[in-house]
C-alpha cells in the first residue's frame, strides 16, 4: 500500500523540526559545556541512531539529516549586506544542497521540499545568534547597531527610571543617528591612491557621541529625545555611566564628542623611545585626571545619590563629604572613587570607596567617618575588579561579591574582618560576578555571573544564574552567549525583571525575558521519543 503523500511530506517536515531543535538546544550546548565528554556520549548515540533505522530507509534518513543541517548552516552563514547578494547566495545554497539530497539520497521532491522549507523558516523566524538562550529565555528585543564609529569596542550600559513610570530605561552611548554608516572604501590601486588613503587614516578625528536613552513603548524600544529629559535627571544618568571606555586615556569624552588625545604617528614614534615611553603614558593619565578635576570643579568623584541614605557626595581636596540619612558628615580620605553601599552587621549602611585599597566607611552619630572594613590589593584584585553588594543568605547583611581573578564571596563579620564564604578556583580565570537580582517570576534574588564551560579550557564566558548554598554555587540556568555589560531590571513594566546585555564589538542591545517552558526537558523527551519511534518502526518492518 502506498503511503499518503501529504502525510509523508508532513512526516519529513516534522522530522526536520525535531532535528533542528535537538541539534541547537541539546547537541550544541552539550558540546559547549562538555566538549570531549559530549563526544564520548554522542558517538555511541549516533551509532545507535544509524543502526536503528531500517536498512531500506537508512540512506534517505542519513542524507536528509546531513543535508538539512548543512543547508541550515549555509543559510546562516550567508553574511552579506546587499539584499540581492543575500538572495543569490541563499538560492545557490538551496539549489546545490537540494540537488545533492535528491540525487544521492534518492529522496522524492516532497521530502526535498520539506527540507528546504523548514531550513528557510528556521532562518527567517529565529534569531540565530541568540537561539542558544531559548532553553530559559526569549529575546524580547534586539536593537540596531547604535554606534557607527571605529574607535570603541563597547560602551557601558546602565538602567534608570528616567520618567518615573515604573519602568527602567536602558541608557548607553551611541551615534547611529548622528553619524551615518561609513561608506565602503574601495581598495586603492595606484600609488597616489594608497598615499591618499594613508593620509586620510593617519589623522584621527573627533567622533560625535550622545547619551542614548531607550524606553519601552507600544511593544518596542524607542529612543527618548535627550531634550525631553530634565537636566537634573540627565546629570544622574551621566553619573551612572563611566567615561573611561576601552582605549582610555587615548581619547576621552568632551562636549558630546570622543576627542583623540594622541595622533598615530607622533604617538607611535614616542612609544618607540623606550626610555621616555612610560613617562609619556603617565602624562596622558595626568592630563585626563586634570580634565576630570576641571569638569567636576575640583572633585575627584561625586554622586547626587548613592544607596538609600547617601546624598550629595564629594571627594575633594582629600576630604569626603556628603549627607547620611539627611545629616551632614565629612572626613579625610585617600579614596578617589565612590563605588557603592552595603548593609553592615550593625545595621548601618556602609559606603564603599576605592583608593590605595578598598574601604567600607561608616558614618558615626557625630558626623565623622570610620573605616569599618578594608580590602587590600594583596587580598583581592582591586584595579580591574568589580564589587557587588548582595544579601545572599537573607540575614539583612550584605555580602560582597568580588569579581576578579579569583572571585570571592566575602561576608563582613562584626569584628571588622571578612569571612570567605566562597572562592572560584585558583586556575579559573574566567569566572566573574555580574549582578545580584530577581529574574522573571522568581521571588528570590540569584547571583548572575559569567563562567566558562565545565570542561573546556577556552576562556569564553557564558552567562548563568546561581543560588548560594553552604556547599557552593548551584547553577539554575545558563545562556551560551558571551554577554557583557549585564544589567537586570523591569524594562516593559510587567513587574518582572529582564536581562539587558550586549556582545563585544556589536553595539547591539539585547533584552532577554525568562520563560517557564521546560524547553530542555521537552527537547530530551523529543529525542527519546524519536529514538523510540525508530526502534518500534525497525522491529515492525524487520
Coordinates of C-alpha atoms in Angstrom, one line a residue:
X1 CA 0.0 0.0 0.0
X2 CA 1.4 3.4 -1.0
X3 CA 1.7 6.0 1.8
X4 CA -0.3 9.1 1.7
X5 CA 1.9 11.8 0.0
X6 CA 0.6 14.6 2.3
X7 CA 1.3 12.5 5.4
X8 CA 4.7 11.7 4.1
X9 CA 5.5 15.3 3.5
X10 CA 4.3 16.3 6.9
X11 CA 6.4 13.5 8.4
X12 CA 9.6 14.7 6.8
X13 CA 8.8 18.3 7.9
X14 CA 8.2 17.2 11.5
X15 CA 11.5 15.3 11.4
X16 CA 13.3 18.4 10.2
X17 CA 11.8 20.4 13.0
X18 CA 12.8 17.8 15.6
X19 CA 16.3 17.6 14.1
X20 CA 16.6 21.4 14.3
X21 CA 15.6 21.6 17.9
X22 CA 17.7 18.6 19.1
X23 CA 20.8 19.9 17.3
X24 CA 20.6 23.5 18.6
X25 CA 19.1 23.1 22.0
X26 CA 20.7 19.8 23.1
X27 CA 23.7 18.8 21.0
X28 CA 25.4 22.2 20.7
X29 CA 25.0 23.2 24.4
X30 CA 26.3 19.7 25.3
X31 CA 29.5 20.2 23.3
X32 CA 29.9 23.8 24.5
X33 CA 29.8 22.6 28.1
X34 CA 31.3 19.1 28.0
X35 CA 33.5 19.1 24.8
X36 CA 35.2 15.7 24.7
X37 CA 32.8 14.1 27.2
X38 CA 29.9 15.1 25.0
X39 CA 31.8 13.4 22.1
X40 CA 32.1 10.2 24.0
X41 CA 28.4 10.3 24.8
X42 CA 27.1 11.2 21.4
X43 CA 29.3 8.8 19.3
X44 CA 27.5 5.7 20.7
X45 CA 24.2 7.5 20.3
X46 CA 25.0 8.3 16.7
X47 CA 25.9 4.7 16.0
X48 CA 22.6 3.6 17.7
X49 CA 20.6 6.1 15.6
X50 CA 22.3 4.8 12.4
X51 CA 21.5 1.1 13.1
X52 CA 18.0 1.7 14.4
X53 CA 16.9 3.0 11.0
X54 CA 15.7 0.2 8.7
X55 CA 18.4 -0.6 6.1
X56 CA 16.0 0.2 3.3
X57 CA 15.5 3.8 4.6
X58 CA 18.9 4.4 6.1
X59 CA 20.4 6.3 3.2
X60 CA 17.4 8.5 2.9
X61 CA 17.3 9.4 6.6
X62 CA 21.1 9.9 6.8
X63 CA 21.3 12.1 3.7
X64 CA 18.2 14.1 4.7
X65 CA 19.7 14.8 8.2
X66 CA 23.1 15.8 6.9
X67 CA 21.5 17.9 4.1
X68 CA 19.2 19.7 6.4
X69 CA 21.9 20.6 8.9
X70 CA 24.2 21.7 6.1
X71 CA 21.6 23.9 4.5
X72 CA 20.6 25.4 7.8
X73 CA 24.3 26.2 8.4
X74 CA 24.8 27.6 4.9
X75 CA 21.8 29.9 5.1
X76 CA 23.0 31.1 8.5
X77 CA 26.5 31.9 7.1
X78 CA 25.3 33.9 4.1
X79 CA 26.7 37.2 5.5
X80 CA 26.3 39.9 3.0
X81 CA 24.7 43.4 3.4
X82 CA 23.2 43.7 -0.1
X83 CA 19.7 42.2 -0.4
X84 CA 20.4 40.9 -3.9
X85 CA 23.6 39.2 -2.9
X86 CA 21.8 37.7 0.1
X87 CA 19.1 36.3 -2.1
X88 CA 21.5 35.0 -4.7
X89 CA 23.8 33.3 -2.1
X90 CA 20.8 31.7 -0.4
X91 CA 19.4 30.5 -3.7
X92 CA 22.7 28.9 -4.7
X93 CA 22.9 27.1 -1.3
X94 CA 19.3 25.8 -1.6
X95 CA 19.7 24.6 -5.2
X96 CA 23.1 22.9 -4.6
X97 CA 22.1 21.0 -1.4
X98 CA 18.6 20.2 -2.7
X99 CA 20.0 18.6 -5.9
X100 CA 22.6 16.7 -3.9
X101 CA 20.0 15.4 -1.4
X102 CA 17.7 14.4 -4.3
X103 CA 20.4 12.6 -6.3
X104 CA 22.5 10.9 -3.6
X105 CA 19.7 10.3 -1.1
X106 CA 17.2 9.2 -3.7
X107 CA 14.6 11.3 -2.0
X108 CA 11.4 12.4 -3.6
X109 CA 10.7 16.0 -4.2
X110 CA 8.2 16.2 -1.3
X111 CA 11.0 15.3 1.1
X112 CA 13.4 17.8 -0.5
X113 CA 10.7 20.5 -0.3
X114 CA 10.2 19.8 3.4
X115 CA 13.9 20.1 4.0
X116 CA 14.2 23.4 2.1
X117 CA 11.0 24.9 3.6
X118 CA 11.9 24.1 7.3
X119 CA 15.5 25.3 6.8
X120 CA 14.3 28.6 5.3
X121 CA 11.7 29.1 8.0
X122 CA 14.2 28.4 10.7
X123 CA 16.5 31.2 9.3
X124 CA 13.8 33.8 9.0
X125 CA 11.8 33.2 12.2
X126 CA 14.6 32.6 14.7
X127 CA 17.4 34.9 15.8
X128 CA 20.2 32.5 15.2
X129 CA 22.8 34.4 17.3
X130 CA 20.6 34.1 20.4
X131 CA 19.0 30.7 19.7
X132 CA 21.1 29.0 22.4
X133 CA 19.3 31.2 25.0
X134 CA 15.9 29.6 24.2
X135 CA 16.2 26.9 26.9
X136 CA 15.4 29.5 29.5
X137 CA 14.9 32.9 27.8
X138 CA 13.4 34.5 24.7
X139 CA 14.9 37.6 23.1
X140 CA 12.3 40.3 23.8
X141 CA 14.2 43.0 21.9
X142 CA 17.4 43.4 19.9
X143 CA 18.4 46.9 18.9
X144 CA 20.0 48.0 15.7
X145 CA 23.7 48.9 15.9
X146 CA 23.9 52.1 18.0
X147 CA 27.5 53.1 17.2
X148 CA 28.9 53.7 13.7
X149 CA 32.4 54.8 14.7
X150 CA 35.7 53.0 14.6
X151 CA 37.3 53.5 17.9
X152 CA 35.2 51.9 20.7
X153 CA 34.6 48.2 21.1
X154 CA 31.8 48.6 23.5
X155 CA 30.1 51.3 25.7
X156 CA 28.8 50.9 29.2
X157 CA 25.1 50.2 29.9
X158 CA 23.0 51.2 32.9
X159 CA 19.4 51.3 33.8
X160 CA 17.4 54.1 35.4
X161 CA 13.7 55.1 35.6
X162 CA 14.0 58.3 33.8
X163 CA 10.4 59.4 33.5
X164 CA 9.1 57.9 36.8
X165 CA 6.7 55.4 35.1
X166 CA 7.9 52.4 37.0
X167 CA 9.8 51.0 34.0
X168 CA 13.6 51.1 33.7
X169 CA 15.1 52.8 30.7
X170 CA 18.2 51.5 29.0
X171 CA 21.0 54.0 28.9
X172 CA 24.2 53.8 26.9
X173 CA 26.2 55.9 24.4
X174 CA 25.9 55.8 20.7
X175 CA 26.0 57.8 17.5
X176 CA 24.0 55.8 14.9
X177 CA 21.6 58.8 14.4
X178 CA 24.3 61.4 14.4
X179 CA 26.9 59.6 12.3
X180 CA 25.9 57.7 9.2
X181 CA 27.5 54.4 8.4
X182 CA 30.9 54.8 6.8
X183 CA 31.0 54.3 3.1
X184 CA 32.6 51.2 1.7
X185 CA 36.1 52.2 0.7
X186 CA 37.4 50.7 -2.5
X187 CA 40.8 49.1 -2.3
X188 CA 43.4 51.6 -3.6
X189 CA 45.2 50.5 -6.7
X190 CA 47.7 53.2 -7.7
X191 CA 50.5 54.7 -5.6
X192 CA 48.7 58.0 -5.4
X193 CA 45.5 56.4 -4.1
X194 CA 47.5 54.5 -1.5
X195 CA 49.2 57.7 -0.3
X196 CA 45.8 59.5 -0.2
X197 CA 44.3 56.6 1.8
X198 CA 47.2 56.6 4.3
X199 CA 47.0 60.3 4.8
X200 CA 43.3 60.1 5.4
X201 CA 43.6 57.3 8.0
X202 CA 46.7 58.8 9.7
X203 CA 44.9 61.7 11.3
X204 CA 42.3 60.8 14.0
X205 CA 39.2 62.9 14.0
X206 CA 36.7 63.5 16.8
X207 CA 33.5 61.5 16.7
X208 CA 30.1 62.6 17.9
X209 CA 28.7 60.5 20.7
X210 CA 25.4 61.1 22.6
X211 CA 23.6 59.6 25.5
X212 CA 21.0 57.1 24.2
X213 CA 18.0 56.6 26.5
X214 CA 15.8 53.7 25.3
X215 CA 12.3 53.2 26.7
X216 CA 9.7 50.5 26.1
X217 CA 6.7 51.9 24.2
X218 CA 4.0 50.2 22.3
X219 CA 5.7 46.8 22.3
X220 CA 9.2 48.0 21.3
X221 CA 12.2 50.0 22.5
X222 CA 12.3 53.6 21.2
X223 CA 14.8 56.4 21.9
X224 CA 13.7 59.1 24.2
X225 CA 14.8 62.5 22.9
X226 CA 17.5 64.0 25.1
X227 CA 15.9 67.4 25.1
X228 CA 12.9 66.0 26.8
X229 CA 14.9 64.7 29.8
X230 CA 15.2 67.2 32.7
X231 CA 18.7 68.5 33.4
X232 CA 18.9 67.1 36.9
X233 CA 17.9 63.6 35.6
X234 CA 20.5 63.8 32.9
X235 CA 23.2 64.5 35.5
X236 CA 22.1 61.4 37.4
X237 CA 22.3 59.4 34.2
X238 CA 25.8 60.6 33.4
X239 CA 26.9 59.8 36.9
X240 CA 26.0 56.2 36.3
X241 CA 27.9 56.0 33.0
X242 CA 31.6 55.9 33.4
X243 CA 33.7 57.9 30.9
X244 CA 36.8 55.7 30.7
X245 CA 36.0 53.3 27.8
X246 CA 38.4 50.8 26.3
X247 CA 41.1 53.0 24.8
X248 CA 41.2 55.5 27.7
X249 CA 43.3 57.6 28.1
X250 CA 44.0 57.8 24.3
X251 CA 40.6 59.5 23.7
X252 CA 38.1 61.0 26.1
X253 CA 34.5 62.3 26.1
X254 CA 34.2 66.0 25.9
X255 CA 31.2 68.2 24.9
X256 CA 29.4 65.3 23.2
X257 CA 32.4 64.1 21.3
X258 CA 35.1 61.4 21.6
X259 CA 38.2 63.5 21.3
X260 CA 41.6 61.9 20.5
X261 CA 44.3 62.8 22.9
X262 CA 47.0 61.4 20.7
X263 CA 47.7 61.0 17.0
X264 CA 49.0 57.9 15.4
X265 CA 52.4 59.0 14.1
X266 CA 53.7 61.0 17.0
X267 CA 52.4 58.5 19.5
X268 CA 53.9 55.6 17.7
X269 CA 57.2 57.4 17.4
X270 CA 57.1 58.3 21.1
X271 CA 56.4 54.8 22.3
X272 CA 59.4 53.5 20.4
X273 CA 61.6 55.7 22.5
X274 CA 61.8 53.1 25.3
X275 CA 63.4 55.4 27.9
X276 CA 60.6 58.0 27.8
X277 CA 57.6 55.8 26.8
X278 CA 56.4 55.3 30.4
X279 CA 56.5 59.0 31.1
X280 CA 54.5 59.8 28.0
X281 CA 51.8 57.3 29.1
X282 CA 51.9 58.9 32.6
X283 CA 51.4 62.3 31.2
X284 CA 48.4 61.1 29.3
X285 CA 46.9 59.9 32.6
X286 CA 47.8 63.2 34.3
X287 CA 46.1 65.1 31.5
X288 CA 42.9 63.1 31.9
X289 CA 42.9 63.5 35.6
X290 CA 43.3 67.3 35.2
X291 CA 40.3 67.3 32.8
X292 CA 38.3 65.2 35.2
X293 CA 39.0 67.7 38.0
X294 CA 38.1 70.6 35.9
X295 CA 34.9 69.0 34.8
X296 CA 33.9 68.2 38.4
X297 CA 35.0 71.6 39.7
X298 CA 37.9 70.0 41.7
X299 CA 36.1 66.9 42.9
X300 CA 37.7 63.5 42.2
X301 CA 34.3 61.9 42.2
X302 CA 30.8 63.0 43.1
X303 CA 27.3 61.5 43.4
X304 CA 23.9 63.1 43.9
X305 CA 22.6 59.9 45.5
X306 CA 24.2 56.6 46.3
X307 CA 22.3 53.7 48.0
X308 CA 19.3 54.6 50.1
X309 CA 20.8 57.1 52.6
X310 CA 23.7 58.9 51.0
X311 CA 23.3 62.1 49.1
X312 CA 25.4 65.0 47.8
X313 CA 28.7 63.0 48.0
X314 CA 32.0 64.7 47.0
X315 CA 35.7 63.6 47.2
X316 CA 37.6 66.9 47.0
X317 CA 41.0 68.1 48.4
X318 CA 41.4 64.9 50.4
X319 CA 38.0 65.2 52.0
X320 CA 34.9 63.0 51.7
X321 CA 31.7 65.0 52.4
X322 CA 28.0 64.4 52.0
X323 CA 24.8 63.6 53.8
X324 CA 23.8 60.4 55.5
X325 CA 20.1 59.9 56.3
X326 CA 19.7 63.7 55.9
X327 CA 22.5 64.7 58.2
X328 CA 25.9 66.1 57.0
X329 CA 29.2 64.2 57.5
X330 CA 32.8 64.6 56.5
X331 CA 36.3 63.3 57.0
X332 CA 39.7 62.9 55.4
X333 CA 40.2 60.2 52.9
X334 CA 42.7 58.8 50.4
X335 CA 40.0 57.4 48.3
X336 CA 39.5 58.7 44.7
X337 CA 36.3 56.8 43.7
X338 CA 32.9 56.3 45.1
X339 CA 31.8 52.7 44.5
X340 CA 28.6 51.6 46.1
X341 CA 26.9 51.0 49.5
X342 CA 26.3 47.8 51.6
X343 CA 24.3 47.0 54.7
X344 CA 26.7 46.2 57.6
X345 CA 26.2 43.8 60.7
X346 CA 25.5 46.8 63.0
X347 CA 22.5 47.9 60.8
X348 CA 24.2 50.9 59.2
X349 CA 24.6 51.4 55.5
X350 CA 28.3 51.4 54.7
X351 CA 29.9 53.5 51.9
X352 CA 32.3 51.6 49.7
X353 CA 35.2 53.7 48.3
X354 CA 38.4 52.9 46.4
X355 CA 41.8 54.4 46.9
X356 CA 45.0 52.6 47.7
X357 CA 42.7 49.9 48.8
X358 CA 39.0 49.3 49.1
X359 CA 37.4 50.6 52.2
X360 CA 33.9 50.4 53.7
X361 CA 33.2 53.5 55.6
X362 CA 30.6 54.1 58.4
X363 CA 29.2 57.4 59.4
X364 CA 29.2 58.0 63.2
X365 CA 26.5 59.9 65.1
X366 CA 28.7 62.9 65.3
X367 CA 29.2 63.1 61.5
X368 CA 32.7 61.6 61.4
X369 CA 33.8 58.7 59.3
X370 CA 35.1 55.3 60.5
X371 CA 36.8 52.7 58.3
X372 CA 34.8 49.6 59.2
X373 CA 36.3 47.2 56.7
X374 CA 39.3 47.1 54.4
X375 CA 40.2 45.0 51.4
X376 CA 43.9 45.4 50.3
X377 CA 45.4 44.7 46.9
X378 CA 47.2 41.7 48.4
X379 CA 43.8 40.2 49.4
X380 CA 42.0 40.7 46.1
X381 CA 42.4 42.1 42.6
X382 CA 41.2 45.7 43.0
X383 CA 42.4 47.5 39.9
X384 CA 40.2 45.6 37.5
X385 CA 37.7 44.1 39.9
X386 CA 34.0 44.7 40.4
X387 CA 32.3 44.8 43.7
X388 CA 28.6 43.9 44.1
X389 CA 26.8 44.0 47.5
X390 CA 24.4 41.1 47.8
X391 CA 22.5 39.7 50.8
X392 CA 22.9 36.1 49.6
X393 CA 21.9 34.4 52.9
X394 CA 18.9 36.7 53.6
X395 CA 20.2 37.9 57.0
X396 CA 19.7 41.6 56.3
X397 CA 23.5 42.0 56.0
X398 CA 25.1 42.4 52.6
X399 CA 27.9 40.1 51.4
X400 CA 30.4 41.5 48.9
X401 CA 30.7 39.7 45.6
X402 CA 34.2 40.4 44.4
X403 CA 34.6 39.8 40.6
X404 CA 38.3 39.3 39.9
X405 CA 40.9 36.6 39.5
X406 CA 39.9 34.8 41.6
X407 CA 36.4 35.8 42.5
X408 CA 35.2 35.8 46.1
X409 CA 32.0 36.0 48.2
X410 CA 33.0 37.9 51.4
X411 CA 30.9 38.2 54.5
X412 CA 31.6 41.2 56.8
X413 CA 32.0 40.0 60.4
X414 CA 31.1 42.2 63.5
X415 CA 34.8 42.4 64.4
X416 CA 35.7 44.2 61.2
X417 CA 37.2 41.2 59.3
X418 CA 36.0 39.3 56.2
X419 CA 34.9 35.7 56.1
X420 CA 35.4 34.0 52.7
X421 CA 32.1 32.1 52.0
X422 CA 33.2 31.0 48.5
X423 CA 36.1 31.4 46.1
X424 CA 36.5 30.5 42.5
X425 CA 39.2 28.0 41.5
X426 CA 42.8 29.2 41.5
X427 CA 43.1 28.2 37.8
X428 CA 39.8 29.6 36.8
X429 CA 40.5 33.0 35.3
X430 CA 37.1 33.3 33.6
X431 CA 34.5 33.3 36.5
X432 CA 33.2 36.8 37.1
X433 CA 30.2 38.0 39.1
X434 CA 27.9 40.4 37.1
X435 CA 24.8 41.1 39.2
X436 CA 22.5 40.0 42.1
X437 CA 18.8 40.4 41.4
X438 CA 15.5 38.6 40.8
X439 CA 14.7 37.5 37.3
X440 CA 11.4 36.7 35.8
X441 CA 8.8 35.1 38.1
X442 CA 11.4 34.2 40.7
X443 CA 10.9 35.9 44.1
X444 CA 14.3 35.1 45.4
X445 CA 17.3 37.0 44.0
X446 CA 20.0 35.0 42.4
X447 CA 23.7 35.5 41.6
X448 CA 24.3 36.4 38.0
X449 CA 27.8 35.5 36.8
X450 CA 29.9 34.7 33.7
X451 CA 31.8 31.4 33.7
X452 CA 33.5 29.2 31.2
X453 CA 32.2 25.7 30.3
X454 CA 32.7 22.9 32.8
X455 CA 35.3 21.0 30.8
X456 CA 36.7 23.2 28.0
X457 CA 40.0 25.1 28.5
X458 CA 38.9 28.0 26.4
X459 CA 38.2 31.3 28.3
X460 CA 34.9 32.0 26.7
X461 CA 32.4 33.1 29.4
X462 CA 28.7 32.2 29.4
X463 CA 26.1 33.9 31.5
X464 CA 24.5 31.8 34.2
X465 CA 22.3 32.2 37.3
X466 CA 23.3 30.7 40.7
X467 CA 22.0 30.2 44.2
X468 CA 24.4 30.2 47.0
X469 CA 24.5 27.1 49.3
X470 CA 27.0 26.1 52.0
X471 CA 28.3 23.5 49.6
X472 CA 28.9 26.1 46.9
X473 CA 27.1 27.7 44.0
X474 CA 24.2 25.8 42.5
X475 CA 23.5 26.6 38.8
X476 CA 19.9 27.4 37.8
X477 CA 20.3 28.3 34.1
X478 CA 22.8 29.2 31.5
X479 CA 22.9 31.3 28.3
X480 CA 25.5 30.1 25.9
X481 CA 26.4 33.5 24.7
X482 CA 29.5 35.7 25.6
X483 CA 27.4 38.6 27.0
X484 CA 28.9 41.7 28.6
X485 CA 27.6 44.8 30.4
X486 CA 24.9 42.7 32.1
X487 CA 22.1 44.7 33.8
X488 CA 18.9 43.5 35.4
X489 CA 15.6 45.5 35.6
X490 CA 12.0 45.7 34.6
X491 CA 12.1 47.1 31.1
X492 CA 8.5 46.6 30.0
X493 CA 6.7 47.4 33.2
X494 CA 5.2 43.9 33.9
X495 CA 6.9 43.8 37.4
X496 CA 9.3 41.1 36.2
X497 CA 12.9 41.7 35.6
X498 CA 14.6 41.2 32.3
X499 CA 18.3 40.7 31.5
X500 CA 19.9 43.6 29.4
X501 CA 23.3 43.0 27.9
X502 CA 25.3 43.2 24.7
X503 CA 28.1 41.3 23.0
X504 CA 31.6 42.5 22.4
X505 CA 32.0 44.9 19.4
X506 CA 28.4 44.6 18.2
X507 CA 26.9 47.7 19.8
X508 CA 23.5 46.0 19.8
X509 CA 21.5 45.8 23.0
X510 CA 19.7 42.5 23.8
X511 CA 16.8 42.1 26.2
X512 CA 16.2 38.6 27.4
X513 CA 12.9 37.6 29.1
X514 CA 12.7 34.4 31.1
X515 CA 10.0 31.9 30.3
X516 CA 8.7 28.9 32.3
X517 CA 8.6 26.4 29.5
X518 CA 10.8 23.4 30.2
X519 CA 12.5 23.6 26.8
X520 CA 15.5 21.4 27.7
X521 CA 13.3 18.7 29.2
X522 CA 10.9 18.7 26.2
X523 CA 13.8 18.5 23.8
X524 CA 15.2 15.5 25.6
X525 CA 11.7 13.9 25.6
X526 CA 11.5 14.7 21.8
X527 CA 14.9 13.0 21.3
X528 CA 13.9 9.9 23.3
X529 CA 10.6 9.8 21.5
X530 CA 12.2 9.9 18.2
X531 CA 14.6 7.1 19.1
X532 CA 11.6 5.1 20.4
X533 CA 9.7 5.6 17.2
X534 CA 12.8 4.4 15.3
X535 CA 13.0 1.3 17.4
X536 CA 9.3 0.4 17.0
X537 CA 9.4 1.1 13.3
X538 CA 12.6 -1.0 12.9
X539 CA 11.1 -4.1 14.6
X540 CA 7.7 -3.7 12.9
X541 CA 9.4 -3.7 9.5
X542 CA 12.2 -6.1 10.3

